[in-house]
Coordinates of C-alpha atoms in Angstrom, one line a residue:
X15 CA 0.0 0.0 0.0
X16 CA 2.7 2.4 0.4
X17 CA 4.2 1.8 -2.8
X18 CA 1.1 3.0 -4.2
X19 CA 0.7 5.9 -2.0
X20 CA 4.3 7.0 -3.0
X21 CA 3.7 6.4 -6.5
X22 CA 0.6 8.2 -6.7
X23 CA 2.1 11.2 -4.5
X24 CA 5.2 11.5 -7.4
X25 CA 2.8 10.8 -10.3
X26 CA -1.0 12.1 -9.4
X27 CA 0.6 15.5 -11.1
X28 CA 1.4 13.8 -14.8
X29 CA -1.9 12.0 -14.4
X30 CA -3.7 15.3 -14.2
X31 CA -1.6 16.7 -16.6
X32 CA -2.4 14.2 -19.2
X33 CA -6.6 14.1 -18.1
X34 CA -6.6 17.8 -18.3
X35 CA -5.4 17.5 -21.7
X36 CA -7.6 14.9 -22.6
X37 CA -10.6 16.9 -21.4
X38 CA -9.3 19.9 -23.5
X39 CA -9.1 17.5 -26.7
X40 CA -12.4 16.0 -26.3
X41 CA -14.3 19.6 -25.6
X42 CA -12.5 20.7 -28.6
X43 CA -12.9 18.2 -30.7
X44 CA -17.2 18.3 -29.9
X45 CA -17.0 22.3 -30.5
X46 CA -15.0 22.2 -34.2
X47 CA -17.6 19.1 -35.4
X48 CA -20.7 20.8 -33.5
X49 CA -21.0 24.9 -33.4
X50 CA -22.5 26.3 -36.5
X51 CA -21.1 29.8 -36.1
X52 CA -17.0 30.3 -36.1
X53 CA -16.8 33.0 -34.0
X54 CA -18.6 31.0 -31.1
X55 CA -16.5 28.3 -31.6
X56 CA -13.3 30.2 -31.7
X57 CA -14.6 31.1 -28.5
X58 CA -15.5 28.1 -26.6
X59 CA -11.6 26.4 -28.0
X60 CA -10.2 29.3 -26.5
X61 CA -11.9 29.1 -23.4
X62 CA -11.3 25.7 -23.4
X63 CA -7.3 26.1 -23.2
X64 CA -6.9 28.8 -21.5
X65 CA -9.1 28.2 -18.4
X66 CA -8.1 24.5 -18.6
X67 CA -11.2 22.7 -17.1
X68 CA -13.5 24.9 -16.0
X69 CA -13.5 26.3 -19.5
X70 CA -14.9 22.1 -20.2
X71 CA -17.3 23.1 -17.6
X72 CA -18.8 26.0 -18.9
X73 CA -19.1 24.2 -22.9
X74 CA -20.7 21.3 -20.6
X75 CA -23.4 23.4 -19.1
X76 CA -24.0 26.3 -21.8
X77 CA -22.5 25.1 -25.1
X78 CA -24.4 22.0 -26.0
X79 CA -27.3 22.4 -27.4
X80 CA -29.3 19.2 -25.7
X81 CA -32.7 20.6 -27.2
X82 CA -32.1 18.0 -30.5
X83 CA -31.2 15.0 -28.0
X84 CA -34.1 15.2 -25.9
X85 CA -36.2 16.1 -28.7
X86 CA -35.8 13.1 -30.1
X87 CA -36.0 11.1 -27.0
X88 CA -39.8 12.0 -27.0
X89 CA -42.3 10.3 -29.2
X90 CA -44.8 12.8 -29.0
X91 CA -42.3 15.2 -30.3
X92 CA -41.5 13.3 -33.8
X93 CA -45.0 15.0 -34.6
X94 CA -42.8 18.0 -34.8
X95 CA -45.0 20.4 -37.7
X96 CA -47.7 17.3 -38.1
X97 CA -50.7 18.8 -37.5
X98 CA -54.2 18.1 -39.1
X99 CA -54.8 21.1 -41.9
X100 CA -56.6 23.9 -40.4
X101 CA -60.1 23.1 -41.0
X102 CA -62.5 26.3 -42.3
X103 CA -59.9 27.5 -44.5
X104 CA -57.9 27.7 -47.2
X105 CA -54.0 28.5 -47.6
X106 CA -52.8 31.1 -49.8
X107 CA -49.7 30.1 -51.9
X108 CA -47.1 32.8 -52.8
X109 CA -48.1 32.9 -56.2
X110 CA -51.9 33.6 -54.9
X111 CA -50.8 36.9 -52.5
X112 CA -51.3 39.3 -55.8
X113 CA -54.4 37.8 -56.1
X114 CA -55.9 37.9 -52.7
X115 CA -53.7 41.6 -51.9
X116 CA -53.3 43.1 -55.0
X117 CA -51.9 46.0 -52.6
X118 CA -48.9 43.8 -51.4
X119 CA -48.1 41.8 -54.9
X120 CA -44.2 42.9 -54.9
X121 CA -43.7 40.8 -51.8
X122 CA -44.9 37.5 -53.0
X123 CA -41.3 36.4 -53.2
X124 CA -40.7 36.8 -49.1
X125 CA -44.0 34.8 -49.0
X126 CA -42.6 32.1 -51.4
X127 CA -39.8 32.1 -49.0
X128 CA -41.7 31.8 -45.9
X129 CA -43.4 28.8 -47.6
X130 CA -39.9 27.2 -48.6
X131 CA -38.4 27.5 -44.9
X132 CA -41.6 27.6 -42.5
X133 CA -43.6 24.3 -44.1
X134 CA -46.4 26.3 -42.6
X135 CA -49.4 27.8 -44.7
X136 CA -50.1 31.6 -45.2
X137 CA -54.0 32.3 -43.5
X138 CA -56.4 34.1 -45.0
X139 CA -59.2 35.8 -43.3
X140 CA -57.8 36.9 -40.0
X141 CA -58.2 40.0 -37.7
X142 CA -55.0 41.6 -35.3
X143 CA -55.7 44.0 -32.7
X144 CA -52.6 46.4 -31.4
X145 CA -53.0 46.3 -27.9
X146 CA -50.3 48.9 -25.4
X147 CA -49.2 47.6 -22.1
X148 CA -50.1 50.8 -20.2
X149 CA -53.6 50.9 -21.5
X150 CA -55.6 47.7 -22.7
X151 CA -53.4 44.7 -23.3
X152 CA -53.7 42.9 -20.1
X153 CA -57.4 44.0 -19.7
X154 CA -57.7 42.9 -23.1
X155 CA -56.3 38.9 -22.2
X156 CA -58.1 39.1 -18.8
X157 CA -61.6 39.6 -20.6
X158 CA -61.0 36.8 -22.9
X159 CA -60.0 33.9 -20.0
X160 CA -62.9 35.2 -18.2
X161 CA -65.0 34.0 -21.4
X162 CA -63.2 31.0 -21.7
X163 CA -65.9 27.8 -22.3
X164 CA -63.5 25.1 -23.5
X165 CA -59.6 25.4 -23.4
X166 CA -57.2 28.0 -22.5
X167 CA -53.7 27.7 -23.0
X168 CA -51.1 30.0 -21.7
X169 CA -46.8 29.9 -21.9
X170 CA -44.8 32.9 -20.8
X171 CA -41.1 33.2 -19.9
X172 CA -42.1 35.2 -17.1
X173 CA -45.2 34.6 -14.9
X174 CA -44.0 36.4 -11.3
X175 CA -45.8 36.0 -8.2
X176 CA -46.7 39.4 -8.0
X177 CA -49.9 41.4 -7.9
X178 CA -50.1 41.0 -12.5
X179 CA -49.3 37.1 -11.7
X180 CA -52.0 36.7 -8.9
X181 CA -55.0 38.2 -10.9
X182 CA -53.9 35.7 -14.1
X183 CA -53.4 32.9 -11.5
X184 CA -57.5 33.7 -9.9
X185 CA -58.9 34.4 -13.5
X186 CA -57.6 30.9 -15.0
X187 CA -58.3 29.4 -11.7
X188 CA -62.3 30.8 -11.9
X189 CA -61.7 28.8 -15.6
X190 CA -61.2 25.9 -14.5
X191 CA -63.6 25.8 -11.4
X192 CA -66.0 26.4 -14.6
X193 CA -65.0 23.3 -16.1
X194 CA -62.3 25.3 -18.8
X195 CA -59.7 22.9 -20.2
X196 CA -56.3 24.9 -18.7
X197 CA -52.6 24.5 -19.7
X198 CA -50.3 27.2 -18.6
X199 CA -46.5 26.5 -19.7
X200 CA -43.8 28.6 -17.5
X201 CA -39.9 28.6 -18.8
X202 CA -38.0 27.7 -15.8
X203 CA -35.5 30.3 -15.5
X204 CA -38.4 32.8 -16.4
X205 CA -40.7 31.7 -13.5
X206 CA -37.3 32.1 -10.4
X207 CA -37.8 35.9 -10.9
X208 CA -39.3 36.3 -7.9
X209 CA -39.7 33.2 -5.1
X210 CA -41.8 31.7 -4.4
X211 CA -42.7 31.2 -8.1
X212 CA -46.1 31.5 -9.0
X213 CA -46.5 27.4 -9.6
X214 CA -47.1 27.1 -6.3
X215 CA -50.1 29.1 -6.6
X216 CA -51.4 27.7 -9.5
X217 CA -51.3 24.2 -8.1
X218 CA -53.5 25.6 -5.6
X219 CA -56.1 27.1 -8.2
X220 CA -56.3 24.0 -10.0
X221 CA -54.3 24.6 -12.9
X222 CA -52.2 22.3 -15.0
X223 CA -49.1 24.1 -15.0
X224 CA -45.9 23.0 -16.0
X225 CA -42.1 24.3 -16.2
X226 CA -39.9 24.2 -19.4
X227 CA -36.6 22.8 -19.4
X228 CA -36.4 22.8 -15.4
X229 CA -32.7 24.0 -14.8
X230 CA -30.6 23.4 -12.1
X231 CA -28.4 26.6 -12.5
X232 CA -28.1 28.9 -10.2
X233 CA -30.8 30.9 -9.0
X234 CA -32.2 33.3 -11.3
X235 CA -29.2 33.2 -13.7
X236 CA -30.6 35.6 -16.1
X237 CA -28.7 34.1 -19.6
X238 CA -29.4 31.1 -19.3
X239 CA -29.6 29.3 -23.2
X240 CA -32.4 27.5 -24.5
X241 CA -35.2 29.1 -22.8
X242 CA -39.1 29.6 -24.1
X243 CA -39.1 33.3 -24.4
X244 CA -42.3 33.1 -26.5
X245 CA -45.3 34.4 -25.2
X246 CA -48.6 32.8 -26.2
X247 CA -52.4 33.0 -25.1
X248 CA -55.2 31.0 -26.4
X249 CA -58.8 31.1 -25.4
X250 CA -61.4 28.4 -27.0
X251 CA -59.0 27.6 -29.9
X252 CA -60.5 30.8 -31.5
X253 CA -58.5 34.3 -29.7
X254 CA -54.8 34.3 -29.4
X255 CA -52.5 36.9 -27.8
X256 CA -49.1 37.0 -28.7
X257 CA -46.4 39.7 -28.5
X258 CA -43.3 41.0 -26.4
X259 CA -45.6 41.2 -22.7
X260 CA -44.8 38.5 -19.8
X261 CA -47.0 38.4 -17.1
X262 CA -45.9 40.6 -14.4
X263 CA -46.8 44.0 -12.3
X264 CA -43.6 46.0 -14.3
X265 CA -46.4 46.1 -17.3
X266 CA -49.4 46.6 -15.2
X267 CA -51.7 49.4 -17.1
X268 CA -51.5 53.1 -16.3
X269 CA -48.5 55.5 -17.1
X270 CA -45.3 54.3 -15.0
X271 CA -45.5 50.9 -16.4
X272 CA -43.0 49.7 -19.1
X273 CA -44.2 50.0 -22.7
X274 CA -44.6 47.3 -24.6
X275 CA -47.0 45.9 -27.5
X276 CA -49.1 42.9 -27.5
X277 CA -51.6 41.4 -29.8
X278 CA -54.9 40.1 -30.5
X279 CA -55.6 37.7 -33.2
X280 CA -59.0 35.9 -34.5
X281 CA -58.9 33.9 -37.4
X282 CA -57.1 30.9 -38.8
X283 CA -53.7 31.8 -37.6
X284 CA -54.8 31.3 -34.3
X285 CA -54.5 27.7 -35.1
X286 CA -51.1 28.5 -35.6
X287 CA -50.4 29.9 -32.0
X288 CA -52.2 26.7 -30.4
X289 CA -50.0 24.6 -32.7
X290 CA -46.9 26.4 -31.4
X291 CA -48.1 25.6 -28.1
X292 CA -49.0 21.8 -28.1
X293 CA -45.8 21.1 -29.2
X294 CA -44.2 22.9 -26.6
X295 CA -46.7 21.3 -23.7
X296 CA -45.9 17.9 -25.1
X297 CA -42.4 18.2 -25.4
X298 CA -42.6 18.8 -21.7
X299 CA -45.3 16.6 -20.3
X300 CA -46.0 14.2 -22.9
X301 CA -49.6 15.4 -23.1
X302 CA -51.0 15.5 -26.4
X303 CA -53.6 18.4 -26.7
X304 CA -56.3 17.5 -29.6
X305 CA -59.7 17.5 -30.7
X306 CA -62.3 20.8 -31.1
X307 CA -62.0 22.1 -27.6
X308 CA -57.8 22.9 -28.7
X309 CA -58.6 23.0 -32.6
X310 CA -61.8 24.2 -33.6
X311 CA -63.1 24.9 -37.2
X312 CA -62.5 28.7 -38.0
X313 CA -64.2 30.6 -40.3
X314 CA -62.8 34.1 -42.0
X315 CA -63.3 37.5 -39.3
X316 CA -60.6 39.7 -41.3
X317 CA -58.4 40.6 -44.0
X318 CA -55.2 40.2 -42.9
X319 CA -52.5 37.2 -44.6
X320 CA -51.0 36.0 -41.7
X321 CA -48.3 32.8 -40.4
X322 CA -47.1 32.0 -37.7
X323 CA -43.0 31.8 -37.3
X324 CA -42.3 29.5 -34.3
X325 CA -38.0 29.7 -34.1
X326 CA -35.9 28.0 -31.8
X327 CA -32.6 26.0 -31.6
X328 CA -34.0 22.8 -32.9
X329 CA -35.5 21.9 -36.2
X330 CA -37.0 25.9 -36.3
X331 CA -33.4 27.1 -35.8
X332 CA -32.8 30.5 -38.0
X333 CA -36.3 30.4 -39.7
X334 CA -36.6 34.1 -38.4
X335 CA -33.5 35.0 -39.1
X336 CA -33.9 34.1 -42.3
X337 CA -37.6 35.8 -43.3
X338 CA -35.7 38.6 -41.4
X339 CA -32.8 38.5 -44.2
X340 CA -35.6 38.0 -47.1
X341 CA -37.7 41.1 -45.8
X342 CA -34.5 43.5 -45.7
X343 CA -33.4 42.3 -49.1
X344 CA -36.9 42.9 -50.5
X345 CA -37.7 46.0 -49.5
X346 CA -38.2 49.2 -51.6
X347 CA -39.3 52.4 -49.6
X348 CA -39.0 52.1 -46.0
X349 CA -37.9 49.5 -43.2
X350 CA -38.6 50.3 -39.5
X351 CA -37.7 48.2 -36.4
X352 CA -38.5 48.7 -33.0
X353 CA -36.8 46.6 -30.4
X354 CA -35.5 46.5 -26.7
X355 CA -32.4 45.0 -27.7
X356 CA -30.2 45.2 -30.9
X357 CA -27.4 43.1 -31.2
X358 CA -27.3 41.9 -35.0
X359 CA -24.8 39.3 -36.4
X360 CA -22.4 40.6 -39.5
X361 CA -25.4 38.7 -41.6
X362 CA -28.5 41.6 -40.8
X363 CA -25.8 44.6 -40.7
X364 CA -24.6 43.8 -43.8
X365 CA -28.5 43.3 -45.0
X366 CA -29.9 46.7 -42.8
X367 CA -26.8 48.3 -45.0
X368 CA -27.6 47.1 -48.5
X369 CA -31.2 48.3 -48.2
X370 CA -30.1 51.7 -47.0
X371 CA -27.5 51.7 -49.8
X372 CA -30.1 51.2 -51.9
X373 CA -32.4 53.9 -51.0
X374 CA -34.5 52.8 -48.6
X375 CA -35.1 54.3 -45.7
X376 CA -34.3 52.0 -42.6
X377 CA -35.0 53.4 -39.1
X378 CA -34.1 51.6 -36.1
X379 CA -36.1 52.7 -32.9
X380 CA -34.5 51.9 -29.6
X381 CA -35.0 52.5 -25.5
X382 CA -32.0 55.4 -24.7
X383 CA -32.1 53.5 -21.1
X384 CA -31.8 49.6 -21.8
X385 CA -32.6 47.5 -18.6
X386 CA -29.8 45.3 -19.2
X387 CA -26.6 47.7 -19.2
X388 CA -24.2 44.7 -20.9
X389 CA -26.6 44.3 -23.7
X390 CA -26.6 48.3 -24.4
X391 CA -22.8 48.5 -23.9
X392 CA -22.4 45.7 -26.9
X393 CA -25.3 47.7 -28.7
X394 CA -23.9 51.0 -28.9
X395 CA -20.7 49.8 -29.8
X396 CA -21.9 48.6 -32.9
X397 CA -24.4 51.0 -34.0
X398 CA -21.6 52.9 -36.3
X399 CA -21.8 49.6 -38.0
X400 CA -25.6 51.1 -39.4
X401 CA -25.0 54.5 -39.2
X402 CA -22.0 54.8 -41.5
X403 CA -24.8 53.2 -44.3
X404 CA -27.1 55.5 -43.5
X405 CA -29.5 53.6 -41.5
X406 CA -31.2 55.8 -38.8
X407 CA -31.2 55.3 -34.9
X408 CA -33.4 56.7 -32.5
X409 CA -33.4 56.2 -28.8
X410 CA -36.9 57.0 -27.0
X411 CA -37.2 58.4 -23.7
X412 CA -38.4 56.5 -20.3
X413 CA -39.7 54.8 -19.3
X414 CA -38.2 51.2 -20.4
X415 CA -40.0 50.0 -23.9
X416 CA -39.6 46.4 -24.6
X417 CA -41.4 46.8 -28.3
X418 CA -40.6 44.4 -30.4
X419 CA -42.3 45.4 -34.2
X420 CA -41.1 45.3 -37.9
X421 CA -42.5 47.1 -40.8
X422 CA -41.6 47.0 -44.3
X423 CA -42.9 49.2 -47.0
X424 CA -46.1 50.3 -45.0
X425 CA -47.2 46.9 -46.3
X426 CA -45.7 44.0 -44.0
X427 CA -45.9 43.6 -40.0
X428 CA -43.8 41.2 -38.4
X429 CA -45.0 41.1 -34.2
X430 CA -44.3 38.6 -31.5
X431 CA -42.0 37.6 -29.0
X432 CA -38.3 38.1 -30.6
X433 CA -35.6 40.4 -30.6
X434 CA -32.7 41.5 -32.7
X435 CA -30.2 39.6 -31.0
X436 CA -28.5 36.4 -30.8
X437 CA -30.5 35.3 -27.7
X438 CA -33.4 35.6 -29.6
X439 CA -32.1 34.3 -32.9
X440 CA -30.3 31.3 -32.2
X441 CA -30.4 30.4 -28.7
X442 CA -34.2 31.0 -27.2
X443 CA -37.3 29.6 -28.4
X444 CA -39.2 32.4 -30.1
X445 CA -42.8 32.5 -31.7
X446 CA -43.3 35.5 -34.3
X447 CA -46.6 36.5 -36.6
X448 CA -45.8 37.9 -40.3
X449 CA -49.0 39.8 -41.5
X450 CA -49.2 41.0 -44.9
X451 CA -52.2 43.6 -45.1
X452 CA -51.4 47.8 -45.8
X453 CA -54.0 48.5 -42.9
X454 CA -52.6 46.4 -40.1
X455 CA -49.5 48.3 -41.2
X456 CA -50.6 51.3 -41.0
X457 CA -51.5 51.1 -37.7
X458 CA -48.3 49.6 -36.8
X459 CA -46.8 52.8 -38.2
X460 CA -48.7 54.8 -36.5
X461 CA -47.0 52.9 -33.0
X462 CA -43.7 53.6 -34.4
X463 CA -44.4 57.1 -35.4
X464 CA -45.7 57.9 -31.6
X465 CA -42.4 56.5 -30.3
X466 CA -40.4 58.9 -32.8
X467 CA -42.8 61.5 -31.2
X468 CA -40.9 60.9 -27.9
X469 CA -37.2 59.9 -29.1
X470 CA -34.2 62.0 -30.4
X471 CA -32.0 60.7 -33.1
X472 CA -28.6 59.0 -32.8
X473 CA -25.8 60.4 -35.2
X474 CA -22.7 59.0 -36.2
X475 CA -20.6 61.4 -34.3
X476 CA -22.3 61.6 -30.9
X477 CA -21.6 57.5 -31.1
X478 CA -18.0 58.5 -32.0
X479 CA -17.7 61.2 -29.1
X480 CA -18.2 59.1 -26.7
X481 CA -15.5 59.4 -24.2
X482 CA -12.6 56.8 -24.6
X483 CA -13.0 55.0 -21.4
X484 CA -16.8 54.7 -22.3
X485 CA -16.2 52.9 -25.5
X486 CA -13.5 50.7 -24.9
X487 CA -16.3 49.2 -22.1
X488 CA -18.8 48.8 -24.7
X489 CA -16.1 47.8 -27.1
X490 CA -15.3 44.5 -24.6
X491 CA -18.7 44.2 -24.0
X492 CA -19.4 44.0 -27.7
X493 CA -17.2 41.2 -27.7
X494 CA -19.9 39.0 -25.8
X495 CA -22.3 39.9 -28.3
X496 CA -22.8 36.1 -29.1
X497 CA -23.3 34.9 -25.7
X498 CA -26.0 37.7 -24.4

């Protein structure tokens, strides 16, 4: 025994040596054959090496995408984008937009390319309400559960225990004392910000709740990867909500709240919503939602083209990003973008610059005071990225604004739960609307007219100006940018 114990004391530091190097192989080795984007995986190698280890850690916990394993552990979830047609209705084809929108004809090729990535049909017949956070949106989704008589289904990355969170928790709970059908879907990082969480309290009202991808990372860890950021609401099969709002008192109505945009929808697209969301609820709990109290036959209540864009790091992964791409590139007069956060990859720069170069006029609204003071250092650092092609920035006033909105040629809406960043684009779970009707637009422009009402622009130089301390901090921060 004491040869052993001296042998190991003389050679327990080679034997680490050569395990540590083994680890750094391996990790290494997974990173080249596995990570789609280079500079990521420059990243993660060079992590990997220089913090020997820990860097093997991190990759471990927060570089793998495991979304594509456990997908495919589940059964239910090889129905993945298998759902029975939409009953009621019928889908337009690209090469039927002219016909059905004479108005919107020119962008019958971003359609075609929505049909070629999405494998999800563009709905006629369908009706979208703009609804503000400080006025009418949560009023708005509090109305509906109330006159719920079949099924509601809810999922929200954030559903607090707070004074918003308790009167959604007694409204669905009233539901289902009435015999409702109730689902409510909580992301599991999303539901620690505040403790208890509120699944507690829906256990108690009754209410089938369950947590996506349950973690076990450190309490309220706020990047964690892979989350469901999307944010969905549907009552009877037949009203949907969807947009940028969580459920929590920060958007309660009235004038200090944050400002945000949500959405109602009637129609056929709404089928689209509750499809998002039975794939979601039986990816986690193996339930399979069907029959007319989830999918009921809709009939035409509008005009607007609409389809659904569910995104996410599994077999969605970079469907927005792509319409996103195909929207810039076909643009002819004007794109505008509002969002909390803008952090775009060298892809969307380089398309935001090419439509500018070409004439159109491409503003990009944004909150001067960001809530998350990394994500606006790495923002601001790249701006003169956009401004140097003559895109436009402007940066409205407080109080926070979480908008997330796109509008293209006073023709083309895109609303829901994503933002310009890589969070949003590659690593989250997302759920996005595209709406092709000049109206709905219109009044989209309107909500991005009354923020310029309240903003101040953003000029090359003042992002220059900045003091040299200042920008080498958002300079390092900017190198993040993936990983935010």
């Amino acid at each position: 025994m004491s040869v052993v114990v001296t042998w190991l004391e003389v050679a327990w530091p080679h034997v680490a040596a050569v395990l540590t190097v083994l680890v750094s192989v391996l990790t290494s080795t997974h990173v080249v054959l596995r990570k789609r984007d280079v500079r990521a995986a420059v990243g993660w190698v060079g992590l990997v090496w220089l913090v020997p280890v820990l860097g093997a850690v991190l990759y471990l916990l927060l570089g793998i995408n495991r979304i594509r394993r456990r997908a495919r552990s589940l059964t239910p979830r090889r129905e993945h984008g298998l759902f029975p047609p939409i009953r009621g209705v019928e889908a337009v084809v690209a090469e039927g937009v002219s016909r059905v929108k004479p108005e919107v004809a020119h962008l019958a090729p971003l359609a075609r390319l929505g049909d070629a990535v999405l494998h999800r049909p563009l709905l006629p017949g369908n009706r979208i309400t703009v609804l503000e956070s400080q006025t009418d949106a949560y009023p708005a989704m509090l109305e509906a559960i109330a006159g719920a008589r079949a099924s509601i289904s809810l999922c929200s990355y954030i559903f607090d225990n707070d004074m918003a969170g308790r009167h959604f928790a007694s409204a669905l709970g009233a539901a289902v004392r009435r015999g409702v059908q109730t689902r409510v879907l909580v992301d599991a990082v999303g539901a620690r910000y505040t403790w208890p969480t509120i699944l507690g309290r829906l256990k108690r009202e009754g209410i089938h709740s369950a947590r996506f991808l349950p973690s076990l990372m450190p309490y309220r860890l706020p990047f964690m990867n892979l989350r469901n950021h999307r944010k969905v609401l549907v009552v009877d099969g037949l009203v949907g909500f969807t947009g940028g709002m969580n459920i929590r008192e920060h958007f309660w109505p009235g004038e200090q709240a944050a400002r945000d945009l949500h959405f109602r929808l009637e129609g056929p697209v709404v089928a689209q919503l509750q499809e998002t969301f039975a794939e979601d609820w039986v990816f986690t709990t193996r339930e399979k939602l069907t029959g007319d109290a989830w999918f009921p036959e809709h009939a035409p209540v509008g005009a607007v083209l609409a389809r659904g864009i569910p995104d996410g790091p599994d077999e969605d992964f970079e469907k927005l990003r792509t319409v996103l791409l195909g929207a810039l590139s076909i643009a002819r007069a004007s794109v505008r973008i509002v969002t909390p956060y803008f952090l775009p990859d060298a892809a969307l720069i380089t398309a935001l610059n090419v439509a500018a170069l070409r004439g159109v006029r491409v503003d990009v609204v944004l909150p001067r005071k960001g809530n998350l003071p990394v994500v606006q250092w790495a923002s601001t650092a790249q701006l003169w990225q956009v401004l140097a092609a003559g895109c436009r920035v402007f940066l409205t006033e407080p109080p926070f604004d979480h908008t997330k909105l796109m509008v293209v040629d006073g023709e083309w809406g895109l609303i829901g739960s994503a933002n310009w960043d890589p969070r949003s684009l590659r690593l989250n779970f997302e759920l996005n609307v595209e709406c092709y009707d000049a109206e709905l637009a219109g009044r989209l422009n309107a909500v991005v007219e009354e923020r310029l009402s309240r903003s101040r622009p953003l000029s090359r130089e003042q992002v220059d100006g900045r003091p040299l301390p200042i920008r080498l901090r958002d300079g390092l921060a900017r190198l993040l940018s993936p990983y935010l």
